[in-house]
Short mmCIF file of C-alpha atoms and ligand atoms in Angstrom, two decimals:
data_model
loop_
_atom_site.label_atom_id
_atom_site.label_comp_id
_atom_site.label_asym_id
_atom_site.label_seq_id
_atom_site.Cartn_x
_atom_site.Cartn_y
_atom_site.Cartn_z
CA MET A 165 -61.32 25.53 -99.37
CA ALA A 166 -60.66 29.25 -99.56
CA PRO A 167 -59.99 30.53 -103.06
CA GLY A 168 -56.42 31.39 -103.81
CA ILE A 169 -54.92 28.72 -101.57
CA PRO A 170 -53.41 26.10 -103.82
CA PHE A 171 -54.61 22.56 -103.35
CA PRO A 172 -51.83 20.66 -101.60
CA LEU A 173 -50.16 18.39 -104.08
CA ARG A 174 -49.73 14.83 -103.00
CA ASP A 175 -46.37 14.54 -104.70
CA PRO A 176 -44.78 17.98 -104.81
CA GLN A 177 -41.88 18.30 -107.20
CA PRO A 178 -39.12 20.22 -105.42
CA LYS A 179 -36.43 22.00 -107.39
CA ASP A 180 -34.19 19.08 -108.03
CA THR A 181 -30.45 19.80 -107.85
CA THR A 182 -29.39 16.18 -108.15
CA ALA A 183 -31.37 15.47 -111.28
CA GLN A 184 -28.22 14.54 -113.15
CA LEU A 185 -27.26 11.79 -110.73
CA PRO A 186 -28.75 8.34 -111.21
CA GLN A 187 -31.27 7.79 -108.47
CA PRO A 188 -32.69 4.47 -107.48
CA SER A 189 -36.38 4.38 -108.05
CA LEU A 190 -38.10 4.21 -104.70
CA SER A 191 -41.62 4.14 -106.02
CA VAL A 192 -42.75 1.77 -108.70
CA LYS A 193 -45.00 3.46 -111.24
CA VAL A 194 -47.26 1.63 -113.60
CA ILE A 195 -47.06 3.29 -117.01
CA CYS A 196 -48.61 2.25 -120.31
CA PRO A 197 -45.71 1.15 -122.58
CA ASP A 198 -47.72 2.27 -125.58
CA CYS A 199 -48.71 5.88 -124.93
CA ARG A 200 -46.31 6.61 -122.01
CA LYS A 201 -48.50 9.37 -120.68
CA ILE A 202 -47.61 10.99 -117.34
CA PRO A 203 -49.57 10.77 -115.16
CA PRO A 204 -50.76 7.45 -116.51
CA ASN A 205 -54.46 6.93 -116.82
CA ILE A 206 -54.77 3.38 -115.61
CA VAL A 207 -58.11 1.80 -114.95
CA GLU A 208 -58.72 -1.27 -112.81
CA GLU A 209 -61.36 -3.43 -114.43
CA PHE A 210 -62.41 -5.53 -111.49
CA ALA A 211 -65.16 -7.29 -113.40
CA SER A 212 -62.64 -8.96 -115.71
CA GLY A 213 -59.67 -8.75 -113.35
CA ASP A 214 -57.66 -6.62 -115.81
CA LEU A 215 -55.51 -3.54 -115.48
CA VAL A 216 -56.24 -1.41 -118.55
CA CYS A 217 -54.85 1.81 -119.98
CA GLY A 218 -57.70 4.29 -120.03
CA ASP A 219 -56.42 6.04 -123.15
CA CYS A 220 -55.51 3.35 -125.62
CA GLY A 221 -57.18 0.33 -124.09
CA LEU A 222 -54.04 -1.76 -123.78
CA VAL A 223 -54.33 -4.49 -121.15
CA LEU A 224 -51.39 -4.00 -118.81
CA GLY A 225 -51.98 -6.78 -116.33
CA ASP A 226 -54.41 -9.52 -115.53
CA ARG A 227 -55.42 -11.21 -112.31
CA ILE A 228 -55.67 -8.14 -110.19
CA ILE A 229 -57.22 -8.55 -106.79
CA ASP A 230 -60.42 -6.79 -105.97
CA THR A 231 -59.81 -5.01 -102.71
CA ARG A 232 -63.22 -3.41 -102.43
CA SER A 233 -65.94 -4.47 -100.01
CA GLU A 234 -68.11 -7.37 -100.94
CA TRP A 235 -71.14 -5.24 -100.18
CA ARG A 236 -72.24 -1.69 -100.06
CA THR A 237 -72.56 -0.14 -96.64
CA PHE A 238 -75.03 2.53 -95.87
CA ALA A 239 -74.77 2.48 -92.13
CA ASN A 240 -72.76 4.93 -90.12
CA ASP A 241 -73.81 3.15 -86.95
CA ASP A 242 -73.66 -0.46 -85.81
CA GLY A 243 -69.91 -0.70 -85.40
CA ASP A 244 -67.33 -0.82 -88.11
CA ASP A 245 -67.70 -1.39 -91.80
CA PRO A 246 -67.21 -5.08 -92.41
CA SER A 247 -65.35 -4.38 -95.62
CA ARG A 248 -63.50 -7.68 -95.44
CA VAL A 249 -64.82 -11.03 -94.41
CA GLY A 250 -63.65 -12.89 -91.29
CA ALA A 251 -60.45 -14.70 -90.45
CA ALA A 252 -58.67 -17.27 -92.62
CA ALA A 253 -60.32 -20.67 -92.86
CA ASN A 254 -59.40 -22.89 -89.92
CA PRO A 255 -58.96 -26.53 -90.92
CA LEU A 256 -59.68 -27.57 -87.34
CA LEU A 257 -63.21 -26.22 -87.49
CA GLY A 258 -66.04 -27.67 -89.48
CA ASP A 259 -66.43 -26.95 -93.18
CA ASN A 260 -69.33 -24.62 -92.65
CA GLN A 261 -67.24 -21.56 -92.14
CA LEU A 262 -68.53 -19.88 -95.27
CA ASP A 263 -72.11 -19.86 -94.12
CA THR A 264 -74.44 -16.92 -94.47
CA VAL A 265 -75.81 -15.10 -91.49
CA ILE A 266 -78.88 -12.94 -91.49
CA SER A 267 -77.92 -9.45 -90.49
CA ARG A 268 -79.37 -8.00 -87.32
CA ARG A 269 -79.56 -4.58 -88.88
CA ASP A 270 -82.66 -3.27 -90.50
CA GLY A 271 -84.63 -0.10 -90.47
CA GLY A 272 -85.41 -0.56 -86.80
CA SER A 273 -88.44 -2.82 -87.12
CA GLY A 274 -86.75 -5.58 -85.12
CA THR A 275 -87.74 -8.27 -87.59
CA ALA A 276 -84.19 -8.86 -88.72
CA LYS A 277 -83.08 -9.40 -85.15
CA ASP A 278 -85.72 -12.09 -84.65
CA LEU A 279 -84.84 -13.73 -87.95
CA ASN A 280 -81.18 -13.72 -86.98
CA LYS A 281 -81.99 -15.42 -83.69
CA VAL A 282 -84.15 -18.10 -85.29
CA HIS A 283 -81.63 -18.73 -88.02
CA GLY A 284 -78.80 -19.00 -85.49
CA ARG A 285 -80.75 -21.57 -83.54
CA ALA A 286 -81.56 -23.59 -86.64
CA THR A 287 -77.99 -23.77 -87.87
CA ALA A 288 -75.98 -25.38 -85.14
CA VAL A 289 -73.16 -22.94 -84.55
CA LYS A 290 -73.11 -24.06 -80.94
CA GLY A 291 -70.93 -27.11 -81.59
CA GLU A 292 -68.38 -24.97 -83.32
CA ARG A 293 -68.31 -22.58 -80.41
CA ASN A 294 -67.58 -25.46 -78.03
CA LEU A 295 -64.78 -26.64 -80.30
CA LEU A 296 -63.26 -23.18 -80.38
CA GLN A 297 -63.41 -23.00 -76.60
CA ALA A 298 -61.69 -26.38 -76.28
CA TYR A 299 -58.99 -25.35 -78.77
CA LYS A 300 -58.36 -22.21 -76.78
CA GLU A 301 -57.91 -24.25 -73.60
CA ILE A 302 -55.58 -26.71 -75.32
CA SER A 303 -53.43 -23.87 -76.66
CA ALA A 304 -53.25 -22.15 -73.28
CA MET A 305 -52.33 -25.36 -71.45
CA CYS A 306 -49.71 -26.39 -73.98
CA ASP A 307 -48.20 -22.91 -73.86
CA SER A 308 -48.02 -22.95 -70.08
CA ILE A 309 -45.78 -26.03 -70.04
CA SER A 310 -43.87 -25.00 -73.18
CA LEU A 311 -45.17 -27.69 -75.49
CA SER A 312 -44.58 -26.99 -79.16
CA LYS A 313 -47.26 -25.93 -81.62
CA LEU A 314 -46.94 -29.35 -83.23
CA VAL A 315 -48.10 -30.99 -80.00
CA SER A 316 -50.96 -28.58 -79.45
CA ASP A 317 -52.14 -28.97 -83.05
CA THR A 318 -52.00 -32.74 -82.72
CA ALA A 319 -54.01 -32.50 -79.51
CA LYS A 320 -56.58 -30.31 -81.28
CA GLN A 321 -56.91 -32.75 -84.16
CA LEU A 322 -57.40 -35.59 -81.68
CA TYR A 323 -60.02 -33.58 -79.84
CA LYS A 324 -61.89 -32.87 -83.08
CA ARG A 325 -61.85 -36.54 -83.95
CA VAL A 326 -63.13 -37.50 -80.53
CA GLU A 327 -65.95 -34.98 -80.83
CA ASP A 328 -66.83 -35.84 -84.43
CA GLU A 329 -66.88 -39.57 -83.93
CA LYS A 330 -68.31 -39.34 -80.40
CA LEU A 331 -65.56 -41.63 -79.12
CA LEU A 332 -65.83 -40.67 -75.47
CA ARG A 333 -69.43 -40.41 -74.42
CA GLY A 334 -70.16 -39.12 -70.97
CA LYS A 335 -66.68 -37.76 -70.30
CA THR A 336 -66.16 -34.14 -69.37
CA SER A 337 -64.43 -32.01 -71.94
CA ASP A 338 -61.65 -31.33 -69.40
CA ALA A 339 -60.86 -35.03 -69.18
CA ILE A 340 -60.94 -35.38 -72.99
CA ILE A 341 -58.62 -32.40 -73.38
CA ALA A 342 -56.20 -33.88 -70.82
CA ALA A 343 -56.18 -37.26 -72.58
CA CYS A 344 -55.68 -35.60 -75.98
CA ILE A 345 -52.70 -33.58 -74.74
CA PHE A 346 -51.22 -36.71 -73.18
CA ILE A 347 -51.60 -38.74 -76.38
CA ALA A 348 -50.28 -35.86 -78.48
CA CYS A 349 -47.16 -35.76 -76.29
CA ARG A 350 -46.66 -39.48 -76.76
CA GLN A 351 -47.18 -39.28 -80.50
CA GLU A 352 -44.71 -36.46 -80.92
CA LYS A 353 -42.28 -38.20 -78.55
CA VAL A 354 -42.31 -35.43 -75.99
CA GLY A 355 -41.85 -36.98 -72.59
CA ARG A 356 -44.60 -35.86 -70.23
CA THR A 357 -45.77 -38.03 -67.39
CA PHE A 358 -49.37 -38.64 -66.31
CA ARG A 359 -48.58 -36.73 -63.16
CA GLU A 360 -47.49 -33.67 -65.09
CA ILE A 361 -50.61 -33.70 -67.22
CA CYS A 362 -52.69 -34.05 -64.04
CA ALA A 363 -51.01 -31.02 -62.52
CA LEU A 364 -51.55 -29.09 -65.74
CA THR A 365 -55.21 -29.91 -66.34
CA ARG A 366 -56.35 -30.52 -62.76
CA VAL A 367 -58.07 -33.69 -63.95
CA PRO A 368 -57.60 -36.74 -61.67
CA LYS A 369 -55.00 -39.22 -62.89
CA LYS A 370 -57.55 -42.04 -62.88
CA GLU A 371 -59.91 -40.11 -65.14
CA ILE A 372 -57.18 -39.27 -67.68
CA GLY A 373 -56.07 -42.88 -67.58
CA LYS A 374 -59.59 -44.12 -68.40
CA CYS A 375 -59.95 -41.71 -71.33
CA TYR A 376 -56.46 -42.56 -72.54
CA LYS A 377 -57.13 -46.30 -72.52
CA ALA A 378 -60.48 -45.91 -74.26
CA LEU A 379 -58.95 -43.69 -76.92
CA GLN A 380 -55.91 -45.84 -77.46
CA ASN A 381 -58.15 -48.75 -78.39
CA LYS A 382 -60.44 -46.73 -80.60
CA LEU A 383 -57.95 -44.51 -82.37
CA GLN A 384 -55.42 -47.27 -83.01
CA THR A 385 -52.73 -44.65 -82.80
CA ASP A 386 -49.16 -45.69 -82.39
CA THR A 387 -48.42 -44.07 -79.11
CA ALA A 388 -44.74 -44.64 -78.67
CA VAL A 389 -43.72 -45.81 -75.25
CA MET A 390 -42.22 -42.96 -73.33
CA ASN A 391 -38.54 -43.64 -72.88
CA SER A 392 -36.26 -42.62 -70.08
CA GLU A 393 -33.87 -40.76 -72.38
CA ASP A 394 -36.59 -38.28 -73.33
CA LEU A 395 -37.32 -37.55 -69.68
CA MET A 396 -33.68 -37.29 -68.75
CA SER A 397 -32.90 -33.89 -70.24
CA ARG A 398 -35.87 -32.20 -68.62
CA PHE A 399 -35.35 -33.74 -65.20
CA CYS A 400 -31.64 -32.94 -65.30
CA SER A 401 -32.11 -29.32 -66.24
CA ASN A 402 -34.77 -28.93 -63.56
CA LEU A 403 -32.17 -30.19 -61.08
CA ASN A 404 -29.54 -27.79 -62.48
CA LEU A 405 -27.23 -30.59 -63.53
CA PRO A 406 -24.66 -29.66 -66.18
CA ALA A 407 -25.02 -30.99 -69.71
CA TYR A 408 -22.17 -33.53 -69.48
CA VAL A 409 -23.77 -35.10 -66.42
CA GLN A 410 -27.02 -35.36 -68.34
CA LYS A 411 -25.21 -36.99 -71.24
CA ALA A 412 -23.57 -39.50 -68.91
CA GLY A 413 -27.03 -40.14 -67.46
CA VAL A 414 -28.46 -40.93 -70.89
CA ASP A 415 -25.55 -43.30 -71.55
CA LEU A 416 -26.21 -44.99 -68.23
CA VAL A 417 -29.90 -45.46 -69.08
CA LYS A 418 -28.96 -47.05 -72.40
CA ARG A 419 -26.38 -49.33 -70.77
CA ALA A 420 -28.83 -50.34 -68.04
CA LYS A 421 -31.38 -51.16 -70.73
CA ASP A 422 -28.88 -53.26 -72.69
CA LEU A 423 -27.94 -55.19 -69.59
CA GLY A 424 -31.54 -55.50 -68.45
CA THR A 425 -30.59 -54.14 -65.04
CA LEU A 426 -33.84 -52.28 -64.54
CA ALA A 427 -36.15 -54.44 -66.63
CA GLY A 428 -39.76 -54.04 -65.61
CA LYS A 429 -39.32 -50.62 -64.01
CA SER A 430 -41.25 -47.69 -65.38
CA PRO A 431 -39.31 -45.26 -67.59
CA ILE A 432 -39.81 -42.54 -64.99
CA SER A 433 -38.27 -44.52 -62.14
CA VAL A 434 -35.43 -45.66 -64.41
CA ALA A 435 -34.65 -42.03 -65.25
CA ALA A 436 -34.92 -40.96 -61.61
CA ALA A 437 -32.63 -43.74 -60.33
CA CYS A 438 -30.07 -43.10 -63.06
CA ILE A 439 -30.03 -39.40 -62.21
CA TYR A 440 -29.46 -40.26 -58.55
CA PHE A 441 -26.59 -42.59 -59.48
CA ILE A 442 -24.90 -40.29 -61.96
CA SER A 443 -25.29 -37.15 -59.83
CA PHE A 444 -23.25 -38.71 -57.01
CA LEU A 445 -20.72 -40.23 -59.38
CA PHE A 446 -20.07 -36.85 -61.00
CA ARG A 447 -20.02 -35.09 -57.61
CA TYR A 448 -23.18 -33.07 -58.14
CA PRO A 449 -25.06 -35.01 -55.46
CA LYS A 450 -28.85 -34.68 -55.53
CA ASN A 451 -30.83 -36.31 -52.77
CA THR A 452 -33.74 -38.65 -53.42
CA LYS A 453 -36.20 -36.10 -52.07
CA ASP A 454 -35.36 -33.52 -54.76
CA ILE A 455 -35.33 -36.09 -57.54
CA ALA A 456 -38.60 -37.57 -56.31
CA HIS A 457 -40.15 -34.12 -56.39
CA ILE A 458 -39.03 -33.39 -59.96
CA ALA A 459 -39.77 -36.83 -61.40
CA GLY A 460 -42.99 -37.45 -59.52
CA VAL A 461 -42.05 -40.88 -58.15
CA SER A 462 -41.57 -41.89 -54.53
CA GLU A 463 -38.20 -41.92 -52.80
CA VAL A 464 -38.65 -45.62 -52.05
CA THR A 465 -39.00 -46.34 -55.78
CA ILE A 466 -35.80 -44.44 -56.55
CA LYS A 467 -33.91 -46.22 -53.78
CA SER A 468 -35.01 -49.69 -54.79
CA ALA A 469 -34.06 -49.06 -58.45
CA TYR A 470 -30.80 -47.53 -57.31
CA ARG A 471 -29.99 -50.64 -55.30
CA GLN A 472 -30.00 -52.63 -58.52
CA LEU A 473 -27.89 -50.03 -60.34
CA PHE A 474 -25.41 -50.00 -57.47
CA GLY A 475 -25.13 -53.79 -57.54
CA GLU A 476 -24.08 -53.73 -61.18
CA ARG A 477 -22.11 -50.50 -61.06
CA THR A 478 -18.92 -51.98 -62.45
CA LYS A 479 -20.75 -53.36 -65.46
CA LEU A 480 -22.70 -50.16 -66.06
CA ILE A 481 -19.87 -47.65 -65.91
CA ASP A 482 -16.40 -48.35 -67.22
CA LEU A 483 -14.32 -45.89 -65.23
CA ASP A 484 -11.19 -46.64 -67.25
CA SER A 485 -12.85 -45.63 -70.50
CA LEU A 486 -13.79 -42.28 -68.97
CA LYS A 487 -10.16 -41.39 -68.40
CA GLY A 488 -8.94 -38.45 -70.42
CA LYS A 489 -12.45 -37.18 -71.14
CA PRO A 490 -13.25 -33.70 -69.80
CA ASN A 491 -14.76 -33.41 -66.31
CA THR A 492 -14.10 -37.04 -65.47
CA GLU A 493 -10.80 -36.92 -63.58
CA GLY A 494 -10.67 -38.97 -60.43
CA LEU A 495 -14.21 -40.30 -60.52
CA THR A 496 -14.58 -43.31 -58.25
CA PHE A 497 -17.41 -45.51 -57.13
CA ASP A 498 -16.52 -44.54 -53.54
CA ASP A 499 -18.57 -41.37 -54.00
CA LEU A 500 -21.74 -43.40 -54.46
CA PRO A 501 -23.92 -43.70 -51.38
CA LEU A 502 -24.53 -47.22 -50.12
CA PRO A 503 -28.04 -48.38 -50.89
ZN1 ZN B 609 -51.99 3.48 -123.34
#
């Protein structure tokens, strides 16, 4: 720096015209309460974790965090200074995340590189890499069909268990991932059908089914039976049906269950048939083709379940009780198509 040019002050003190007014303190200063020197001479004693006044030796604070590097760096090359260590510990990975790795850097002799390679081979970091890859796939798939983090974390935990305990020998990791996502959905009571998981993971339905059955026996998990009510809201919103129609649909499913009208039918076909019924009743008619496409069941299935609903229509829906409720004026069974 050229002589005569003043060193720029970090905190210049301008001529203060508002000194009289009380000003909120915007910067917190640590000052020794004993000697009150300005600027304070405060020393961080990292070895003991204390904050000490450099003049009188008073301990001002304990448990300070050492923010310095864990090591000294001499290198200007080889990428950035690893002044901090790695990401936060991931409970889904093994417990060997605090392992030591031999650095590849040395004076250029190449020995360190060889040592690093040998050491890497000896300590099996490969398994962890596969796990990470699987976790990444699970996250991406769950995101793409808007499954919550809870579901994807459950799927990851299941996957880890399957890998750790070698529960599914000889299955591809794709099939295991698909089965894990499916079970996670069931456990968290998120209605997703086999067909949807097939479309998502591109694993054949049969293969997912095999893995699912094998896991269900071995894990002893309580996989709740998917119920039609859970599927209802998604199917209805995919068909652009208004919320009150959806609500009436859920009521219909419950009533049909109580009466045993559709006993023995799969939850998906029950939901599909009820949507068909309620959509015509509420004058938002949806044809079987559209419903079949959304629900992933055949039109024949919907029609045969509908036939049973139609037969018991007077027991299932009490038109008189709907009177006076919004959006229900003049509903009649005449709007329903004949099965
Ligand atoms: Zn002091």
